CSV table of C-alpha atoms in Angstrom, one decimal:
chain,number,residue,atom,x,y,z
A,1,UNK,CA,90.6,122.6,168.2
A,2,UNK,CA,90.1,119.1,166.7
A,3,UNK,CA,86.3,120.0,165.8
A,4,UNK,CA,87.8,123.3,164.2
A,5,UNK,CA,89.8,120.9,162.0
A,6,UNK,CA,87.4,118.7,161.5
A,7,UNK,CA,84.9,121.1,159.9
A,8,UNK,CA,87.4,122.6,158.6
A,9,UNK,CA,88.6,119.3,156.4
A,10,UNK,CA,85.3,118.2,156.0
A,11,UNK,CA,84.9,121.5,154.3
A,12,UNK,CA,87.7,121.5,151.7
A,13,UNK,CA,87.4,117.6,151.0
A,14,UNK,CA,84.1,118.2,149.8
A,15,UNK,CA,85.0,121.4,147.6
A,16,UNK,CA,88.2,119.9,145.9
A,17,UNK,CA,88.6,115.8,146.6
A,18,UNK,CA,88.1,114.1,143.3
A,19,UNK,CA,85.5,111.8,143.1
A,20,UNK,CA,86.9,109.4,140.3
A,21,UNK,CA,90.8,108.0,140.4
A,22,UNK,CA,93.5,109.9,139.7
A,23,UNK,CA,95.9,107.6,137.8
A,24,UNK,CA,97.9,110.6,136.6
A,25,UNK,CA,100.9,110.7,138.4
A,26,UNK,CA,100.8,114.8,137.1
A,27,UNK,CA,97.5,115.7,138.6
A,28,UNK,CA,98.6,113.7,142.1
A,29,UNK,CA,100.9,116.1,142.2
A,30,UNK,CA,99.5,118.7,142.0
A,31,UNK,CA,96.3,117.7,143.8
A,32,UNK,CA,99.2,116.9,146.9
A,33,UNK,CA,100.6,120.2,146.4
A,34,UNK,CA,97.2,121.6,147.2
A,35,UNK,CA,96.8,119.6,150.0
A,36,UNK,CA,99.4,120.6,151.3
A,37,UNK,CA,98.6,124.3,150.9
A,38,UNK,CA,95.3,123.5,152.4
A,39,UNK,CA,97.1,122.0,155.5
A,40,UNK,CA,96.5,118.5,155.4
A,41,UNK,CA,99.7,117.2,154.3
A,42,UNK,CA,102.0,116.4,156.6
A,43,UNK,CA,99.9,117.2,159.9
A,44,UNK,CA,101.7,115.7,162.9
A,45,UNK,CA,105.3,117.0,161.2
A,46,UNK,CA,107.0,119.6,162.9
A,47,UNK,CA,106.3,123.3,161.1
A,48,UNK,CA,109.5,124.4,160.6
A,49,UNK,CA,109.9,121.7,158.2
A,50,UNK,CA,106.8,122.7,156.4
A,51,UNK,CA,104.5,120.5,158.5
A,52,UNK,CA,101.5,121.4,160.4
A,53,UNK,CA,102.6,120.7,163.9
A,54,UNK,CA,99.3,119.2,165.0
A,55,UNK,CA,98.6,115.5,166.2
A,56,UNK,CA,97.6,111.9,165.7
A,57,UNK,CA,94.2,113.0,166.1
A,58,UNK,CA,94.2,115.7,163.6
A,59,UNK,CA,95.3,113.2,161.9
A,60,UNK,CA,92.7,110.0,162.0
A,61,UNK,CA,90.4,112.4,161.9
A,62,UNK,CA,91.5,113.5,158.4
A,63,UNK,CA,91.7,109.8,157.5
A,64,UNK,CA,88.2,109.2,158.5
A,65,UNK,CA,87.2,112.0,156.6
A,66,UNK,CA,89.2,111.0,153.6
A,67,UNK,CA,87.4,107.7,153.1
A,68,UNK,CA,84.7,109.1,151.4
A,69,UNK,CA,87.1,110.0,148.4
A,70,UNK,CA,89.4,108.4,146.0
A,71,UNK,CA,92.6,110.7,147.3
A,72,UNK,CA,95.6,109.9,144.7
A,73,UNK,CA,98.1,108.7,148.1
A,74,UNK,CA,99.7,106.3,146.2
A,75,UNK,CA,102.4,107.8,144.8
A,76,UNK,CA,103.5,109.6,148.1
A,77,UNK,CA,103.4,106.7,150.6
A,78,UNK,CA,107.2,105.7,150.5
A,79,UNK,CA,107.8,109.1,151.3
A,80,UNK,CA,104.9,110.6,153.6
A,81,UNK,CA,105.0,106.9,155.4
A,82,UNK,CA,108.4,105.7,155.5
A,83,UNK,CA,111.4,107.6,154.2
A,84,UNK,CA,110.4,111.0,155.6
A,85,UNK,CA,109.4,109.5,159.1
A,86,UNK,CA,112.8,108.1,159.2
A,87,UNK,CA,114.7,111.1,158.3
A,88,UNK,CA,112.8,113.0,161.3
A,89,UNK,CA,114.3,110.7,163.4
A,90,UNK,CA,118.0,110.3,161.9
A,91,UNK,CA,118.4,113.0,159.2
A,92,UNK,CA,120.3,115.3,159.5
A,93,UNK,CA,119.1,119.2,159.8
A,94,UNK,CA,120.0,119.4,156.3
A,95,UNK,CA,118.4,117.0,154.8
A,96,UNK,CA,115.0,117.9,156.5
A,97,UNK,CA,115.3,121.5,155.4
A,98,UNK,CA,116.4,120.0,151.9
A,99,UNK,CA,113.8,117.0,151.7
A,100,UNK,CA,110.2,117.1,153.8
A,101,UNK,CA,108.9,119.9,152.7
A,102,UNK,CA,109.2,118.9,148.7
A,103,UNK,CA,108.1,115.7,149.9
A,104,UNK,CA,104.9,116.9,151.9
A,105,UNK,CA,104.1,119.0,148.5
A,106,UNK,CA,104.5,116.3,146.1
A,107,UNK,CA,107.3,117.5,144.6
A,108,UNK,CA,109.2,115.1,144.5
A,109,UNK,CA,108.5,111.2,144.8
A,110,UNK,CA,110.2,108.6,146.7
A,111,UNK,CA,111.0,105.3,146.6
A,112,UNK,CA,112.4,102.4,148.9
A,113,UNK,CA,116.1,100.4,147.5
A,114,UNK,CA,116.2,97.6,150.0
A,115,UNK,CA,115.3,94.5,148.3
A,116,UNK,CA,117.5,92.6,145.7
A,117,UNK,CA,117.6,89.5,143.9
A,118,UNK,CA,119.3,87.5,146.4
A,119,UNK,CA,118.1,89.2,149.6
A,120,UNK,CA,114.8,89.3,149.3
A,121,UNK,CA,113.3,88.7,153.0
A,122,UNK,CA,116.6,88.4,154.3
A,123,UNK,CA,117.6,92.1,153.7
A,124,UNK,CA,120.6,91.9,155.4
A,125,UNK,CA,122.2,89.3,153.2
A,126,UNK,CA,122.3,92.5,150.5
A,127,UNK,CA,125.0,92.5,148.5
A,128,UNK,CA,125.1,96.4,146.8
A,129,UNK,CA,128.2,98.0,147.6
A,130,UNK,CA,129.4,101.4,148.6
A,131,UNK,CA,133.0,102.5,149.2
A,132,UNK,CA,134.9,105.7,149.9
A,133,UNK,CA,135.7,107.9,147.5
A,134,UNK,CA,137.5,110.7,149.1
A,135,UNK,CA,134.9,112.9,151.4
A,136,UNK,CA,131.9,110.5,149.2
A,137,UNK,CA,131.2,107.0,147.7
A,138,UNK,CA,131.1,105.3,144.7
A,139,UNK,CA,127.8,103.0,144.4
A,140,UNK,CA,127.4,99.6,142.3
A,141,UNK,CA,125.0,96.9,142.6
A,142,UNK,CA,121.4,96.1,142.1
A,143,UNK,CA,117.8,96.7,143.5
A,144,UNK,CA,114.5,95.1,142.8
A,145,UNK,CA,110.5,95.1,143.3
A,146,UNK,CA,111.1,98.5,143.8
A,147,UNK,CA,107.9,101.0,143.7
A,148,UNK,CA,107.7,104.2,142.4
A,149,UNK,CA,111.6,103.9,140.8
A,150,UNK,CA,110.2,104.5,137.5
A,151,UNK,CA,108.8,108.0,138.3
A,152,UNK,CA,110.8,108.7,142.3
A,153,UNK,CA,113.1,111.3,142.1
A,154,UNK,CA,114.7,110.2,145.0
A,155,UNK,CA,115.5,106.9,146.9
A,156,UNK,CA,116.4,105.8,150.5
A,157,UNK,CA,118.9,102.9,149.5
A,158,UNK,CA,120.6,100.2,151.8
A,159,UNK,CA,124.3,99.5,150.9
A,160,UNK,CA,127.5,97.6,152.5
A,161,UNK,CA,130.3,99.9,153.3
A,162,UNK,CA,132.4,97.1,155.4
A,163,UNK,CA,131.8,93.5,153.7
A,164,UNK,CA,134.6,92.7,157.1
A,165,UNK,CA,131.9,92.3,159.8
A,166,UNK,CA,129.0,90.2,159.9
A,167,UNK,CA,126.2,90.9,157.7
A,168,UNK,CA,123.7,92.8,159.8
A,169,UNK,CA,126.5,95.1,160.5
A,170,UNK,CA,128.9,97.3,157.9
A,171,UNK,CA,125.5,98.4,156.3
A,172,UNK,CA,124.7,102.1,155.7
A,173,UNK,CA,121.7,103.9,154.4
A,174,UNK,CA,121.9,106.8,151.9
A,175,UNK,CA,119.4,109.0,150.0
A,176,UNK,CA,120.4,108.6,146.2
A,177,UNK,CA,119.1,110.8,143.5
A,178,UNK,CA,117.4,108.9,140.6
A,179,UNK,CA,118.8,111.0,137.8
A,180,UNK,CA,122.3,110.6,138.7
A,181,UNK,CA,124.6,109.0,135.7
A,182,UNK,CA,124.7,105.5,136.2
A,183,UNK,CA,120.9,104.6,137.7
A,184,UNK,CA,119.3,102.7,135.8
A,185,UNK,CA,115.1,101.7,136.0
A,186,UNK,CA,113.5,98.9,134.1
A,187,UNK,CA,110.3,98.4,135.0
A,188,UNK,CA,108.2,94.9,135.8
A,189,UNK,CA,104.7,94.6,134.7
A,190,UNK,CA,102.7,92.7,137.9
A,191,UNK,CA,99.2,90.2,136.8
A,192,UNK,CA,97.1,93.3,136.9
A,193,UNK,CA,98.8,94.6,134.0
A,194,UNK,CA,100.0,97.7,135.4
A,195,UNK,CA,103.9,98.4,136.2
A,196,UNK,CA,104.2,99.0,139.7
A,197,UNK,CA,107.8,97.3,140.7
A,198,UNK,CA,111.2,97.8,139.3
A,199,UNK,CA,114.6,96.6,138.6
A,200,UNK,CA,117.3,99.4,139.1
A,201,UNK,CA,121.1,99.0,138.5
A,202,UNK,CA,123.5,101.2,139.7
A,203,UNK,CA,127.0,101.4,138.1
A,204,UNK,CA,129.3,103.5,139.8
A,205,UNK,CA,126.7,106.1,140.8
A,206,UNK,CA,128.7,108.9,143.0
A,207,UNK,CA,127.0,109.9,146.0
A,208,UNK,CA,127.7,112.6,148.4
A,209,UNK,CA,129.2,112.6,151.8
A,210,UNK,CA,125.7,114.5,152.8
A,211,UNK,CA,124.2,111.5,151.2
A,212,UNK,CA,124.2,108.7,154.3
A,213,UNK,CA,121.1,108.6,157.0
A,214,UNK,CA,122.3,108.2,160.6
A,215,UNK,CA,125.7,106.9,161.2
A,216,UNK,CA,128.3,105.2,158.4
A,217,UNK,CA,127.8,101.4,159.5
A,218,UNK,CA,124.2,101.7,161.4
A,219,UNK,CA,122.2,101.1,158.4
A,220,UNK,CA,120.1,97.9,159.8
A,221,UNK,CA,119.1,100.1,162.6
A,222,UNK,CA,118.0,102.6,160.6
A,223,UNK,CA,116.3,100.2,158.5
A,224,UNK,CA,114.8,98.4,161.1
A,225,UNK,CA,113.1,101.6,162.0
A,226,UNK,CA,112.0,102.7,158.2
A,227,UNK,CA,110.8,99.2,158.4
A,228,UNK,CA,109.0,99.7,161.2
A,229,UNK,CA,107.4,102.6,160.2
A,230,UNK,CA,106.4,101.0,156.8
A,231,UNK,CA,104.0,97.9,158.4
A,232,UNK,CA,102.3,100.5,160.5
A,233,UNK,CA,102.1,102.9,157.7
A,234,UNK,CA,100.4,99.7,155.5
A,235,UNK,CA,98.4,99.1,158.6
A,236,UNK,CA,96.9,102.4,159.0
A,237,UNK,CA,96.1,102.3,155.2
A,238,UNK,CA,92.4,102.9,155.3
A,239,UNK,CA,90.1,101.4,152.6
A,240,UNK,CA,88.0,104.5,150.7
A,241,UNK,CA,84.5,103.6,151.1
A,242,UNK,CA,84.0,103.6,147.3
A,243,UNK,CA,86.7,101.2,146.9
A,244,UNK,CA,85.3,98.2,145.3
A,245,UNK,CA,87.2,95.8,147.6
A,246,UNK,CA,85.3,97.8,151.0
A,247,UNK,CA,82.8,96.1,152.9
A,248,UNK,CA,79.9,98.6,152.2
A,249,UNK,CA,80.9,98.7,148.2
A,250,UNK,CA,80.9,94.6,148.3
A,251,UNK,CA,77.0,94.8,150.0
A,252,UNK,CA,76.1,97.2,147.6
A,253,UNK,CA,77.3,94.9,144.7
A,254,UNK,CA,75.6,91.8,146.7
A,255,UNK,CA,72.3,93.4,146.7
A,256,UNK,CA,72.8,95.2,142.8
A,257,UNK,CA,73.0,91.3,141.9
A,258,UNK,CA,70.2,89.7,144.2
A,259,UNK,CA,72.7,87.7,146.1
A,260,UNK,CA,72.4,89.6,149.6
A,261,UNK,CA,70.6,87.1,151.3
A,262,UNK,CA,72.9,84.1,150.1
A,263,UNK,CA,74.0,82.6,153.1
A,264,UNK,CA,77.3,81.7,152.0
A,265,UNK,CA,77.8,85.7,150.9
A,266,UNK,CA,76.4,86.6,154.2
A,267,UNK,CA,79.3,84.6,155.8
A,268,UNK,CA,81.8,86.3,153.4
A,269,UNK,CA,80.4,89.8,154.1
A,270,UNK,CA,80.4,88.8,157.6
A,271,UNK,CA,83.9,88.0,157.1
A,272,UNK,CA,84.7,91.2,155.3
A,273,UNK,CA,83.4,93.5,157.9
A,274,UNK,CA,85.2,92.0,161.2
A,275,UNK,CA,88.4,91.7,159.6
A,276,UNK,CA,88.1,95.5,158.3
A,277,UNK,CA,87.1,96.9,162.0
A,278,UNK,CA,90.0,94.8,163.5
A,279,UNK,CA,92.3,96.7,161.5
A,280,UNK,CA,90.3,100.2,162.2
A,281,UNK,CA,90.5,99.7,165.9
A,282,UNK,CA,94.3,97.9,165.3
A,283,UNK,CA,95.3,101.0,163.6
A,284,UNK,CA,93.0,103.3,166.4
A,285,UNK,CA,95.0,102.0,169.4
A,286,UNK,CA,98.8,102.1,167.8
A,287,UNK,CA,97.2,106.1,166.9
A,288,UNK,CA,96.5,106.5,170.8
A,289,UNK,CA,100.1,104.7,172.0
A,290,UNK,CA,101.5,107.1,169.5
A,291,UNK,CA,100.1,110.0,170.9
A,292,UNK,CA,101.0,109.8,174.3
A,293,UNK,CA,104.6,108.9,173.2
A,294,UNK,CA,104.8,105.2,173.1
A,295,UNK,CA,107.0,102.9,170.4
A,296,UNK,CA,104.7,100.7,168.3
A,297,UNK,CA,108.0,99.0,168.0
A,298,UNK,CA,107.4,95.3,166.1
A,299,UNK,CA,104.3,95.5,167.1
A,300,UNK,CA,103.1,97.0,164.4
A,301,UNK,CA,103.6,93.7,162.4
A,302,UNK,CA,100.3,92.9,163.5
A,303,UNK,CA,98.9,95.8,162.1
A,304,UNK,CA,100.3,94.6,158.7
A,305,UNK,CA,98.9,91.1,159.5
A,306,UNK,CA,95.5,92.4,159.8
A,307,UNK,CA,95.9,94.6,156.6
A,308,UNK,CA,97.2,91.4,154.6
A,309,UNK,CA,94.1,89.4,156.0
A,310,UNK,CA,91.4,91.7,155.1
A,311,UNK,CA,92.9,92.2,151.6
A,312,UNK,CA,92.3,88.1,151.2
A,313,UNK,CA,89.1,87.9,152.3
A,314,UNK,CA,87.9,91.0,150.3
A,315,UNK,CA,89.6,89.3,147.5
A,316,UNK,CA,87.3,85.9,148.6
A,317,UNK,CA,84.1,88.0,148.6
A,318,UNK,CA,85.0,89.6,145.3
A,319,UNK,CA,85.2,86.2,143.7
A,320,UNK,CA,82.1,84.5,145.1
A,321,UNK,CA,79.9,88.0,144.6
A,322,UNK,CA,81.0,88.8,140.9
A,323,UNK,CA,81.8,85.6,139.7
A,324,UNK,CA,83.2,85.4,136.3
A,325,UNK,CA,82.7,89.2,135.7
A,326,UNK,CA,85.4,90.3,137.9
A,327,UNK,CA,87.9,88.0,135.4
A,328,UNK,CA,86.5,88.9,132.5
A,329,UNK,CA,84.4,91.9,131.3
A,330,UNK,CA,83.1,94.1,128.0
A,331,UNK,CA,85.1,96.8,126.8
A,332,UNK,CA,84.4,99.9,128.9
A,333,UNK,CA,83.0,98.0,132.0
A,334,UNK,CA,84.9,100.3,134.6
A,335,UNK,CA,83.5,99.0,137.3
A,336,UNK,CA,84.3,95.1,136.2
A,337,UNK,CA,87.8,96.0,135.3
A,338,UNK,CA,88.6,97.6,139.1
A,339,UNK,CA,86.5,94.7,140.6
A,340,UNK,CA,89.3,92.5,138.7
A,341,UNK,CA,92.6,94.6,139.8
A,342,UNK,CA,91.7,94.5,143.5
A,343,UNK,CA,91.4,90.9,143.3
A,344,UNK,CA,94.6,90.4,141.4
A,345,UNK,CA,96.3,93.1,143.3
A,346,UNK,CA,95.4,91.2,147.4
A,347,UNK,CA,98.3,88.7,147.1
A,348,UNK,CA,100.4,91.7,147.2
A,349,UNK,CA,99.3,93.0,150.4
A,350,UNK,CA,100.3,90.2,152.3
A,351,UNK,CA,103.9,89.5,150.2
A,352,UNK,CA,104.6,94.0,150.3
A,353,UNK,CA,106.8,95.4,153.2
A,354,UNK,CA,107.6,92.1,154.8
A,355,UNK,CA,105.8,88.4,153.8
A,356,UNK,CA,103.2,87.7,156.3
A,357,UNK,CA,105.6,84.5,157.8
A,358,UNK,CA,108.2,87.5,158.4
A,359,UNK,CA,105.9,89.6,160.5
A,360,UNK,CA,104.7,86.5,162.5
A,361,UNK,CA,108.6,85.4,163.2
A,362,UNK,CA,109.0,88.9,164.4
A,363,UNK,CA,106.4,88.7,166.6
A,364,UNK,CA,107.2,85.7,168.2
A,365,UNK,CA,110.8,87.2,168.4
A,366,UNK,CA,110.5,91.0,169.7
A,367,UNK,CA,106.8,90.8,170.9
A,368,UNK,CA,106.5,87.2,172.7
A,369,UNK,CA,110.1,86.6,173.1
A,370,UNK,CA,109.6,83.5,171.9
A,371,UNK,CA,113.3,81.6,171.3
A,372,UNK,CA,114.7,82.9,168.3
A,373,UNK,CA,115.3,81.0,165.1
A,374,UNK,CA,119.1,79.0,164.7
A,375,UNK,CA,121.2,82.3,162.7
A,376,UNK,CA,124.3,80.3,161.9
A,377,UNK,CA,125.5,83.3,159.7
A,378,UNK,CA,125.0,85.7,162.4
A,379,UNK,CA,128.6,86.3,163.6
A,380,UNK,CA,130.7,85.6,159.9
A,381,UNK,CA,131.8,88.3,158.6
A,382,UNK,CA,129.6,89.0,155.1
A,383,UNK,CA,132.9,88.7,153.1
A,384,UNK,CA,133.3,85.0,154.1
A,385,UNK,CA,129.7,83.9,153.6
A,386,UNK,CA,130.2,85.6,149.9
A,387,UNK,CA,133.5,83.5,149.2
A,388,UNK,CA,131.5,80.4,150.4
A,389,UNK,CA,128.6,81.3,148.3
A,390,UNK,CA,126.4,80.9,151.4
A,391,UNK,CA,125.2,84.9,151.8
């Protein structure tokens, strides 16, 4: 069975995989829509959702194959990787009749509505509201570094439905729709030059009762999980072998520039190539605990750990092998100009889906059981730490 698939997607991948970037967010679509046609989107997701119904190993070994291409993923992740795994495990029949299959197809885009400008790392402190309005709810507040908004068509959005219990609790998720009246996207231009985060307001945005994931008040559990799955979906993230930040495209530039046999770029491509197995085999053995039914749980924060490491030290070899060409460059240097956006673009990895300090404390907290940080807001209800301006 798995070497059917395998020649199966080696086959296709090398009729119809691009070979250059896709930066149109138009063609990923339809290039995902294909995909999934082909049946290699959404291949360990149950059929009757539109999924193939296959495994984790159907799976990595599309992922191996994949690396030899530039697939357009990006705009999919939140949804393939996070939102969708979550609504397999909470949603409601409805909403995975309604939502996966457009989602596996590229349809329609997602995005993730946790973060705000005062609850940043501590998503719990967020202060968005939503309250009853007859069988739905009426939704005001404000979301930010938010990817995809400015193209998603939908969002998974945290929101406080009782501001009377403490913080981590009277928290519910919902799935909004980004063209309802009263959304509002204003996009944030990152140091690569490229808008990939967003600001989005929502002023009295009505949402349906059908609209909530899990259970009214549950929401940190259910982000906790979409959480969950997001560091092992970033850990699993696998580097295309063309990419100019991959170990074998850094030797190649080494050697294109007469530098291979530098000691001090030996070292960094030394450097390059451990880190990038460790995640491999990282992401390899939460793949195998997977597939014989066992929770990753926090644990995949070291997953995102790795990923956030090898994206500095690629960034490191970057700068010592290019040198001043991967900061500046002649007009029409394609090459240059992506050696230059994966530098400026490794900070992110390590700041994206949780800062790297986060995923050590829960570590030391769910995975080591290490005593937990002093929480002296833990058991005030949210609506008194807002009155003392302490939230």
């Amino acid at each position: 069975m798995t070497e059917d698939f395998s020649a199966r997607a080696d086959a296709w991948l090398a009729e119809h995989a691009p070979r250059e970037p896709i930066t149109d967010v138009a063609e990923a679509r339809l290039f995902q829509g294909k995909l999934h046609d082909a049946g290699f989107a959404g291949i360990t997701w149950p059929a009757e959702y539109g999924g193939q119904g296959l495994t984790r190993v159907e799976q990595r070994t599309f992922d191996e194959l994949a690396q030899d291409y530039p697939l357009p993923t990006k705009p999919f992740l939140i949804g393939l990787g996070m939102v969708g795994p979550t609504l397999l495990d909470l949603g409601t029949s409805e909403q995975k009749r309604r939502f996966l299959r457009p989602m596996m197809r590229g349809e329609e885009i997602w995005c993730q509505l946790f973060s705000e400008p005062g609850a940043g790392s501590d998503v719990a402190g967020l202060a968005t509201r939503a309250r009853r309005d007859g069988d739905g709810w009426i939704l005001d507040g404000q979301k930010v570094w938010t990817s995809r908004a400015e193209y998603a068509e939908w969002g998974a959005l945290l929101a406080r439905t009782d501001p009377g219990v403490p913080k981590h609790r009277g928290i519910t998720m919902f799935v909004v729709d980004m063209a309802s009246p009263g959304v509002q996207v204003r996009p944030l231009r990152d140091m690569t030059g490229a808008v990939r985060f967003n600001e989005v307001f929502f002023d009295g945005v009505r949402l349906p009762a059908g609209a909530v994931v899990g259970e009214v008040g549950e929401g940190w559990d259910a982000a906790v999980r979409m959480l969950g799955h997001e560091r092992i979906t970033i850990s699993d993230l696998r580097i295309p072998r063309g990419h100019p930040a991959s170990h074998a495209a850094l030797a190649a530039l080494a050697r294109a520039r007469g530098v291979a046999g530098d000691r001090h770029v030996r070292r960094r491509l030394a450097e390059v190539y451990r880190a990038e197995r460790l995640a491999e085999l990282l992401a390899a053995r939460h793949s195998a605990e997977a597939r014989v039914g066992r929770s990753i749980g926090p644990r995949g924060s070291a997953g995102k750990l790795a990923a956030g490491r090898l994206a500095r030290l690629s960034a490191d070899a970057i700068a010592d092998i290019a040198g001043h060409t991967a900061l500046a460059w002649e007009p029409g240097d394609d090459s240059a100009a992506r050696l230059a956006a994966a530098l400026l673009d490794a900070p992110s990895t390590r700041i994206a889906g949780g800062t790297d300090e986060i995923q050590r404390q829960i570590i030391g907290d769910r995975v080591l059981g290490l005593p937990r940080e002093p929480a002296a807001d833990r058991d005030i209800p949210f609506s008194d730490l807002r009155a003392k301006g302490s939230a």
